[in-house]
Coordinates of C-alpha atoms and ligand atoms in Angstrom, one line a residue:
X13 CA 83.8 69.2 69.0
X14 CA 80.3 68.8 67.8
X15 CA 78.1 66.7 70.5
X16 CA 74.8 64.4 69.7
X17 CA 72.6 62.8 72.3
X18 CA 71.2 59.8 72.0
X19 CA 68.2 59.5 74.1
X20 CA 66.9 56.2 75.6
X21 CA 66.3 56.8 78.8
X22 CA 68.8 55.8 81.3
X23 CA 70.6 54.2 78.4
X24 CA 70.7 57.4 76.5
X25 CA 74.8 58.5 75.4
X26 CA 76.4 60.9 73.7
X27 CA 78.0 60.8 70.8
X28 CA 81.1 63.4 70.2
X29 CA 82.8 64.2 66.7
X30 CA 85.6 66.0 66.1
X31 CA 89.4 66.1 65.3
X32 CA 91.7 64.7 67.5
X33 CA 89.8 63.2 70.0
X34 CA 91.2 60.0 71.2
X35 CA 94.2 61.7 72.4
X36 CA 91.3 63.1 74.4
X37 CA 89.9 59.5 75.1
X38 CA 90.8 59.2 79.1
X39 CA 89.6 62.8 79.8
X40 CA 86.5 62.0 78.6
X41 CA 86.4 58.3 79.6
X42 CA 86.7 59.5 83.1
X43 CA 83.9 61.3 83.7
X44 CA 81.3 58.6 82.9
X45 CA 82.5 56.7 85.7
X46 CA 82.7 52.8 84.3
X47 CA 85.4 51.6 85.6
X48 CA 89.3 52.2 86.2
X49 CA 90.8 49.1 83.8
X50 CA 90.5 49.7 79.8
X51 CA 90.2 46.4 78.0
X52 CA 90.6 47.6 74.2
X53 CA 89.9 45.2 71.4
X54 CA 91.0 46.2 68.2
X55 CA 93.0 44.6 65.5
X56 CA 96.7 44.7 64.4
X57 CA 96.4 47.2 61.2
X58 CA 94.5 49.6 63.9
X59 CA 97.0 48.9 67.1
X60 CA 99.3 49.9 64.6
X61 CA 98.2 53.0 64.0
X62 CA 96.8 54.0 67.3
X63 CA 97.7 51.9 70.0
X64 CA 100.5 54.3 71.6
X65 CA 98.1 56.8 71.5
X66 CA 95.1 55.7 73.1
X67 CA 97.6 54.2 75.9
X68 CA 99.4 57.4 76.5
X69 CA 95.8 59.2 76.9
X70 CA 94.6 56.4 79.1
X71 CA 97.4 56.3 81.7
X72 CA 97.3 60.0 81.7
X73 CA 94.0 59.9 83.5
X74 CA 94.8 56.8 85.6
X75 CA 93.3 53.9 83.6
X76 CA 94.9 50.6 83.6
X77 CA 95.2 49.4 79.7
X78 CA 95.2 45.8 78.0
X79 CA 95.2 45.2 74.5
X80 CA 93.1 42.3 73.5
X81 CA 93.9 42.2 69.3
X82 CA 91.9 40.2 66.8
X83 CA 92.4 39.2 63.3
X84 CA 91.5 41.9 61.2
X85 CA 88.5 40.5 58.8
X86 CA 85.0 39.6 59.1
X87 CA 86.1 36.2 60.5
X88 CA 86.9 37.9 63.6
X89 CA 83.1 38.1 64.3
X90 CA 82.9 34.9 65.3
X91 CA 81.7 32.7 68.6
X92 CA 84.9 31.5 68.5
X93 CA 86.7 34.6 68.4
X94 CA 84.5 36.0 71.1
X95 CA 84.9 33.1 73.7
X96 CA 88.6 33.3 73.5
X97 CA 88.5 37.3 74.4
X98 CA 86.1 36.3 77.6
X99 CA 88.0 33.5 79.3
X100 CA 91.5 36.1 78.6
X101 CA 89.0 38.3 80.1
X102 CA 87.9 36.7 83.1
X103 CA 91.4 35.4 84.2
X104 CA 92.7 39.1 84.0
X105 CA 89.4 40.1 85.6
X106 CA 90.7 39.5 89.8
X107 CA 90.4 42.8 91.6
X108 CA 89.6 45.2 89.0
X109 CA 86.8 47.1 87.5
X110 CA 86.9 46.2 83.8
X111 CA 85.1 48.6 80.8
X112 CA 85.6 47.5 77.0
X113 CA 86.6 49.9 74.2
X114 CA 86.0 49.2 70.6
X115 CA 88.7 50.7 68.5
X116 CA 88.1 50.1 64.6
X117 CA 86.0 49.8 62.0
X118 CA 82.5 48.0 62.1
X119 CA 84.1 44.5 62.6
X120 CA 85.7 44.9 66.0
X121 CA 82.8 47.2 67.1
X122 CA 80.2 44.8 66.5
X123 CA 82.6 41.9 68.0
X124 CA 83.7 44.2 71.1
X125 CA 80.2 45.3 72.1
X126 CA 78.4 41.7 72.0
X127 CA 81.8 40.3 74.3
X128 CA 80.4 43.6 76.5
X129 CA 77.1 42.9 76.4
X130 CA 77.5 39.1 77.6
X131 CA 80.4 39.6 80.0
X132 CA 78.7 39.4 83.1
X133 CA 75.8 39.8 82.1
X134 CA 77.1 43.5 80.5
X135 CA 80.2 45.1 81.1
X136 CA 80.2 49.0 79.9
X137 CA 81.6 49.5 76.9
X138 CA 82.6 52.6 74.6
X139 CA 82.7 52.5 70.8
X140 CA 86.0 54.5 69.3
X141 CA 84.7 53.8 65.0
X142 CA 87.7 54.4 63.2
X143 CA 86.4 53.7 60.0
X144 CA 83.9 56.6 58.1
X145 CA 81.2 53.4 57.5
X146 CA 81.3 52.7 61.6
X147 CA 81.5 56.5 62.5
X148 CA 78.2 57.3 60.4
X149 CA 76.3 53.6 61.2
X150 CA 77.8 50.7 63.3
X151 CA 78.8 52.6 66.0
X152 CA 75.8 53.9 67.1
X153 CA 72.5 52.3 68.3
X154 CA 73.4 49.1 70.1
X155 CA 72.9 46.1 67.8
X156 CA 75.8 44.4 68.6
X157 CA 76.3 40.7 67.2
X158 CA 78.7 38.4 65.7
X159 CA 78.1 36.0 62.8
X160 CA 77.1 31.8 62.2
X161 CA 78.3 30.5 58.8
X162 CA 74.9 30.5 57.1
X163 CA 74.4 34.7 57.8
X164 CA 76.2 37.5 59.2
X165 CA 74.7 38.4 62.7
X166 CA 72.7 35.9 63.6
X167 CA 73.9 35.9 67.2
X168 CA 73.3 39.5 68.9
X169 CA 71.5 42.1 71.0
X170 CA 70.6 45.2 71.9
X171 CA 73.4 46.7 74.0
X172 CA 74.2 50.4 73.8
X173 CA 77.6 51.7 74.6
X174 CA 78.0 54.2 77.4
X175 CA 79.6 57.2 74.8
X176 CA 80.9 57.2 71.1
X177 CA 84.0 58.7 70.7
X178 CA 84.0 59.5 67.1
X179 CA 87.6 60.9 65.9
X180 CA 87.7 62.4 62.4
X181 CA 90.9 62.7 61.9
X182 CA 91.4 58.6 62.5
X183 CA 89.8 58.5 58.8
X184 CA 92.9 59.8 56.9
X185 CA 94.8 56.4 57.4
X186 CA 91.7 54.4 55.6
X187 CA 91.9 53.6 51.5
X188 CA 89.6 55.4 48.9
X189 CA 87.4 52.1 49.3
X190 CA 86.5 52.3 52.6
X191 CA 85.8 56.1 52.1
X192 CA 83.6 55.5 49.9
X193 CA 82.3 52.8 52.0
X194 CA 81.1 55.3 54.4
X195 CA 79.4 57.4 51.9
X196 CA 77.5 54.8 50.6
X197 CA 75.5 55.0 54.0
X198 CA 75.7 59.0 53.7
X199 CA 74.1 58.6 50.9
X200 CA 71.4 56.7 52.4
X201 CA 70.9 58.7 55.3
X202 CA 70.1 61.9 52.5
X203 CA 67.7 59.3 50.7
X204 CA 65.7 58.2 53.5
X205 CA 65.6 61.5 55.4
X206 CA 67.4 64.5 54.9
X207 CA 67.5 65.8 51.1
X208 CA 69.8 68.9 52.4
X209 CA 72.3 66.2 53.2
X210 CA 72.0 64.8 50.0
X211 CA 72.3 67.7 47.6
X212 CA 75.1 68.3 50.0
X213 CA 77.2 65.3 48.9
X214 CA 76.2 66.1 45.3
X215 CA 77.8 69.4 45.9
X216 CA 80.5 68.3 48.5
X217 CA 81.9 64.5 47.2
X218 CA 85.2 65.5 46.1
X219 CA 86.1 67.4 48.9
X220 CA 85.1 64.6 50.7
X221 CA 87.2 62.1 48.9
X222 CA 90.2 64.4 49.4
X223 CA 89.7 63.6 53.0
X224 CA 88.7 67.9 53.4
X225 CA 88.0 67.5 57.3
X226 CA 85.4 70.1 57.5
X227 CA 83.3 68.8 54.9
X228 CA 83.4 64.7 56.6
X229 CA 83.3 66.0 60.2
X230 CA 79.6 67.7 58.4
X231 CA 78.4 64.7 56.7
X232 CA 79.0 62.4 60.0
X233 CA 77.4 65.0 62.2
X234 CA 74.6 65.0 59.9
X235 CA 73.9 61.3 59.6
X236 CA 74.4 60.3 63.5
X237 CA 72.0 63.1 64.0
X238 CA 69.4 61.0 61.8
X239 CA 70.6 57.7 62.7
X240 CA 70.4 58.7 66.5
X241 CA 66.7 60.0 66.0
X242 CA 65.7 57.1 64.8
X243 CA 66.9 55.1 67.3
X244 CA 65.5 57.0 69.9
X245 CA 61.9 56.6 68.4
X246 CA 62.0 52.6 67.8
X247 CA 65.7 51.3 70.0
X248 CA 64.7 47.4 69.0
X249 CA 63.5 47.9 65.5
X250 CA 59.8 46.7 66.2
X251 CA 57.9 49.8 65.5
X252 CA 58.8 50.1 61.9
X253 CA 60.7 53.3 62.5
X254 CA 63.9 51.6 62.5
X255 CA 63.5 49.6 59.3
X256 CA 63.9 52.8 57.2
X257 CA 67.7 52.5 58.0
X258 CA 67.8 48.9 55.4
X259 CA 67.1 51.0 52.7
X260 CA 69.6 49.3 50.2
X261 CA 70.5 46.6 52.4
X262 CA 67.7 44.2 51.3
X263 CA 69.3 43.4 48.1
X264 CA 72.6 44.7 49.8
X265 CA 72.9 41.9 52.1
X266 CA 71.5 39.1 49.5
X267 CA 74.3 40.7 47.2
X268 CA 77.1 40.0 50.2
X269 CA 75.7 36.3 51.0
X270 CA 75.4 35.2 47.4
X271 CA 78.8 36.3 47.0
X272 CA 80.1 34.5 50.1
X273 CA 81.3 36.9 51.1
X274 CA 84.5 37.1 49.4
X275 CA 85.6 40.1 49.7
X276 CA 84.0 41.5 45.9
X277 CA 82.0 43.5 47.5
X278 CA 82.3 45.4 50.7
X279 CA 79.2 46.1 53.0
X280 CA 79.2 49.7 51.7
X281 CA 79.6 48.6 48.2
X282 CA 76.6 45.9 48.9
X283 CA 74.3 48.7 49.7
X284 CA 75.2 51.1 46.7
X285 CA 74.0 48.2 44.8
X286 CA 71.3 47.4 47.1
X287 CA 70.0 51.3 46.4
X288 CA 70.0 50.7 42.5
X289 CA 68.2 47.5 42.8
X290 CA 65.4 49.3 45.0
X291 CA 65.6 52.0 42.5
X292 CA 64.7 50.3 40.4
X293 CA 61.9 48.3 41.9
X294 CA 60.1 52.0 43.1
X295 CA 60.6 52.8 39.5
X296 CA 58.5 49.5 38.2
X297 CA 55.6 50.4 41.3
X298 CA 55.7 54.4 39.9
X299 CA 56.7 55.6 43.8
X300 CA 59.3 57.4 42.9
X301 CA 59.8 60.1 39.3
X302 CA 62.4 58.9 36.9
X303 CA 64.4 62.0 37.5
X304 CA 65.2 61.6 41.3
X305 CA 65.7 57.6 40.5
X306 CA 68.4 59.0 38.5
X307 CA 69.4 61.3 40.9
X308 CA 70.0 58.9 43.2
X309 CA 72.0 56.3 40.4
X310 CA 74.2 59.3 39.7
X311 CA 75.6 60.4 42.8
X312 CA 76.3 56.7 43.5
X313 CA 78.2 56.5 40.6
X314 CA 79.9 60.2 41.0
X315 CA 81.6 59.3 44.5
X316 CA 83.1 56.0 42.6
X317 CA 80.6 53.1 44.3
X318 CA 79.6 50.1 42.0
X319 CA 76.7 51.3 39.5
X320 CA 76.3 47.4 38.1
X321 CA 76.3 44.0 39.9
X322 CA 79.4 41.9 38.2
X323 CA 80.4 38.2 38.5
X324 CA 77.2 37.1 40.4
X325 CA 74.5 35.5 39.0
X326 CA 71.0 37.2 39.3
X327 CA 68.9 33.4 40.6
X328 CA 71.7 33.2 43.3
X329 CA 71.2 36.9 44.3
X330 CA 67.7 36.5 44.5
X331 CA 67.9 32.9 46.0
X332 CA 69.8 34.5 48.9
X333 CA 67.4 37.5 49.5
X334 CA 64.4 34.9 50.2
X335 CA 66.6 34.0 53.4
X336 CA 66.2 37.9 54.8
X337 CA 66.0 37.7 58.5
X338 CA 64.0 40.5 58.3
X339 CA 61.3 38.7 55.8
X340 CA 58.0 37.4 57.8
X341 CA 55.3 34.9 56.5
X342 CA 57.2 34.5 53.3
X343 CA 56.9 38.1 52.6
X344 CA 60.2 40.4 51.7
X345 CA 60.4 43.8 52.9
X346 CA 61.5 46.6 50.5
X347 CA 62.5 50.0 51.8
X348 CA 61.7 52.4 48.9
X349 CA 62.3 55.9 48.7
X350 CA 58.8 58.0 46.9
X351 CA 61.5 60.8 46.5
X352 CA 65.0 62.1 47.8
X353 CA 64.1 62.6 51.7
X354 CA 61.2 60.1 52.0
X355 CA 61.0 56.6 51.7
X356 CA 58.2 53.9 52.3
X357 CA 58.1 50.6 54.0
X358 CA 56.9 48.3 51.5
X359 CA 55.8 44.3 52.3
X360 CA 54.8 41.4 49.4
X361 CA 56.6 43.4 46.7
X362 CA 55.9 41.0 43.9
X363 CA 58.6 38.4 42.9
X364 CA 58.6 39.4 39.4
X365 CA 58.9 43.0 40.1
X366 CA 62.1 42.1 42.1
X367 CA 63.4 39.6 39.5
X368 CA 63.3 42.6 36.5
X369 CA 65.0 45.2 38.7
X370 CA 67.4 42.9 39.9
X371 CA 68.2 41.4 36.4
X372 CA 68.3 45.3 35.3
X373 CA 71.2 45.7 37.4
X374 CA 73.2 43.0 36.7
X375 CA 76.0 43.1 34.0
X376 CA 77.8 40.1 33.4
Ligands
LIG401 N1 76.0 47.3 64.3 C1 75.5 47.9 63.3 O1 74.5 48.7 63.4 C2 76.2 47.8 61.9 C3 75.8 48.7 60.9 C4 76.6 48.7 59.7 C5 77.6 47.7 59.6 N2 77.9 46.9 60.6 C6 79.0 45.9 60.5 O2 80.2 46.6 60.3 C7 81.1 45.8 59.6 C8 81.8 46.6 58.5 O3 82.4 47.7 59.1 P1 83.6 48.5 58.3 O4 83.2 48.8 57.0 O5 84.1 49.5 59.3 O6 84.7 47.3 58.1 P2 86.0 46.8 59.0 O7 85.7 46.9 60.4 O8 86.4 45.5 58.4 O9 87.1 47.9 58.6 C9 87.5 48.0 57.3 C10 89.0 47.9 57.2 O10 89.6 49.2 57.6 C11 90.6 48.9 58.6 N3 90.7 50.1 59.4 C12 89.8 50.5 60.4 N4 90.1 51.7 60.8 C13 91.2 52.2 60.1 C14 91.9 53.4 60.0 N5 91.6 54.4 60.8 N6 92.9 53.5 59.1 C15 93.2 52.5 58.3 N7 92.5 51.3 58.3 C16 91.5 51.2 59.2 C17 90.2 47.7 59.3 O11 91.3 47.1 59.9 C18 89.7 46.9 58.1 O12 90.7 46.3 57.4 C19 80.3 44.6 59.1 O13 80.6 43.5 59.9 C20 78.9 45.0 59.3 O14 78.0 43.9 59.5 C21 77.2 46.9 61.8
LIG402 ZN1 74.8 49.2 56.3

């Protein structure tokens, strides 16, 4: 088991990778001392999978456990969602000491750990990502939200979980897709800060699309370890330290919302995108040679992600990156790497140099 801290002070965490671990869940559960009833939410495709064993580990070390399941979608980040898990919460809630487990993919996590973060006033909480995209990203560094219909997250916080419980092997049940989900945020943490990483997966993607355990349980050691220094330096994205981690997602998100987010592209497939587009745009301001532009298009296209925007028009795509929450003063915010390991924050890029390297991605 491979162990990264997360420092913040008396909110600082670990975060633990390896093979195997939930059946290790209670064990490690128990020492951190929040509470003796386990309220896990989670959905029916993952209770499926791994409610038996998370139960059987939990009683072993004396937890009480209740399943809370939610529909297994995006929907399921919803008010509506959450208010129904608190007031089942609070009429189970009479003489026991209640902590909240996330077990799943990015959906429940983000769901699970805003219900935490609100339940009086913050209920601890531990994040078990089952999903490669929420082992390397969601489940780590506290933003925790669910979504209004006009964009995804608008209602949220900051509210760190109390340990990350990251299990490997839970990744050979998911489909090629969400695999390659995952790597589409590998592939940005080797972009925006570690080049080793990146020639890595240029060297490594096969092995990691075979599922090779040694070669994933590498590649998510490697990105918390970036994600979870970033965090550390800037834990509520105001210093411009966390912003490096939307590289992609600019045009990534604007791709998800003008789609409506039907399901054409996932969040991992968004961002792929999301890195061409930007790409492109540090190509038309010179920051970045043409040869690690196309670098970066490559491997993209190597480990089987979306290389060309399909069935969405380019006016709607830029239409719904105007509405950025990120954007201040009318200006957009552009995350754009100068080479493979480096990237720059860049504000005001100009429209028309976001039009042509939008439309240059776009093949309808
Ligand atoms: N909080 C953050 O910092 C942050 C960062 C990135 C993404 N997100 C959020 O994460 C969400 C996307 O997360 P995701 O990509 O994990 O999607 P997801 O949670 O929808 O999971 C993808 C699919 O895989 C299934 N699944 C989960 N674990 C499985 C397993 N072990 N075996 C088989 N199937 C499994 C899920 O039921 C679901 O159908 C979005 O809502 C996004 O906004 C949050
Ligand atoms: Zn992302």
């Amino acid at each position: 088991m491979k162990k990264i801290k997360v420092r913040l002070g008396e909110r600082s965490y670990d975060v633990l990778i390896g093979r195997g671990l939930i059946g290790d869940c209670g064990r490690i559960i128990k020492r951190l001392r929040i509470g003796t009833d386990a309220v896990v939410i989670t959905n029916p495709r993952v209770a499926a999978l791994y409610k038996k064993s998370i139960e059987k580990a939990l009683k072993r070390d004396g937890f009480t456990v209740r399943f809370e399941l939610v529909p297994d979608s995006e929907k399921a980040k919803s008010l509506s969602t959450a208010r129904s898990i608190l007031n089942r919460l609070s009429r189970y809630d009479v003489n026991k000491r209640i902590f909240i487990i996330a077990l799943g993919g990015g959906v429940v996590g983000d769901l699970a750990g805003f219900v935490a973060s609100v339940y009086r006033r913050g209920t601890p909480y531990v994040q078990i990502p089952t999903t490669l995209l929420a082992q390397v990203d969601s489940s780590i560094g506290g933003k925790v939200a669910v979504d209004l219909s006009v964009a995804k997250n608008m209602v949220g916080s900051f509210y760190q979980p109390r340990v990350v419980i990251s299990d490997v092997s839970a990744i050979k049940t998911l489909s090629l897709r969400q695999i390659r989900n995952g790597l589409a945020e590998i592939i940005k943490y080797g972009v925006i800060k570690d080049s080793a990483l990146f020639k890595y997966v240029e060297s490594n993607y096969a092995k990691i699309l075979k599922l090779d355990m040694g070669s994933i349980e590498y590649v998510v050691f490697k990105s918390v370890g970036i994600k979870a220094g970033i965090i550390a330096r800037d834990e509520l994205d105001r210093r411009r330290v966390r912003a490096i981690l939307n590289y992609g997602h600019t045009m990534g998100h604007a791709i998800e919302a003008a789609s409506g987010y039907s399901g054409r592209y996932d969040h991992g497939e968004a961002v792929a995108l999301g890195m061409r587009v930007a790409g492109r745009v540090a190509r038309g301001l010179g920051l970045i040679k043409r040869s690690d532009a196309v670098k970066i298009e490559t491997l993209i296209g190597k480990v089987g992600l979306p290389v060309a925007i399909k069935g969405i028009a380019a006016p709607k795509i830029y239409a719904a990156h105007l509405h950025d929450k990120k954007f201040t003063r009318g200006r957009n915010r552009f995350i754009l790497a100068v080479n493979i390991g480096n990237v720059r924050i860049i504000d005001g890029v100009a429209d028309s140099a976001v039009r042509n390297a939008l439309r240059s991605c776009i093949d309808n």
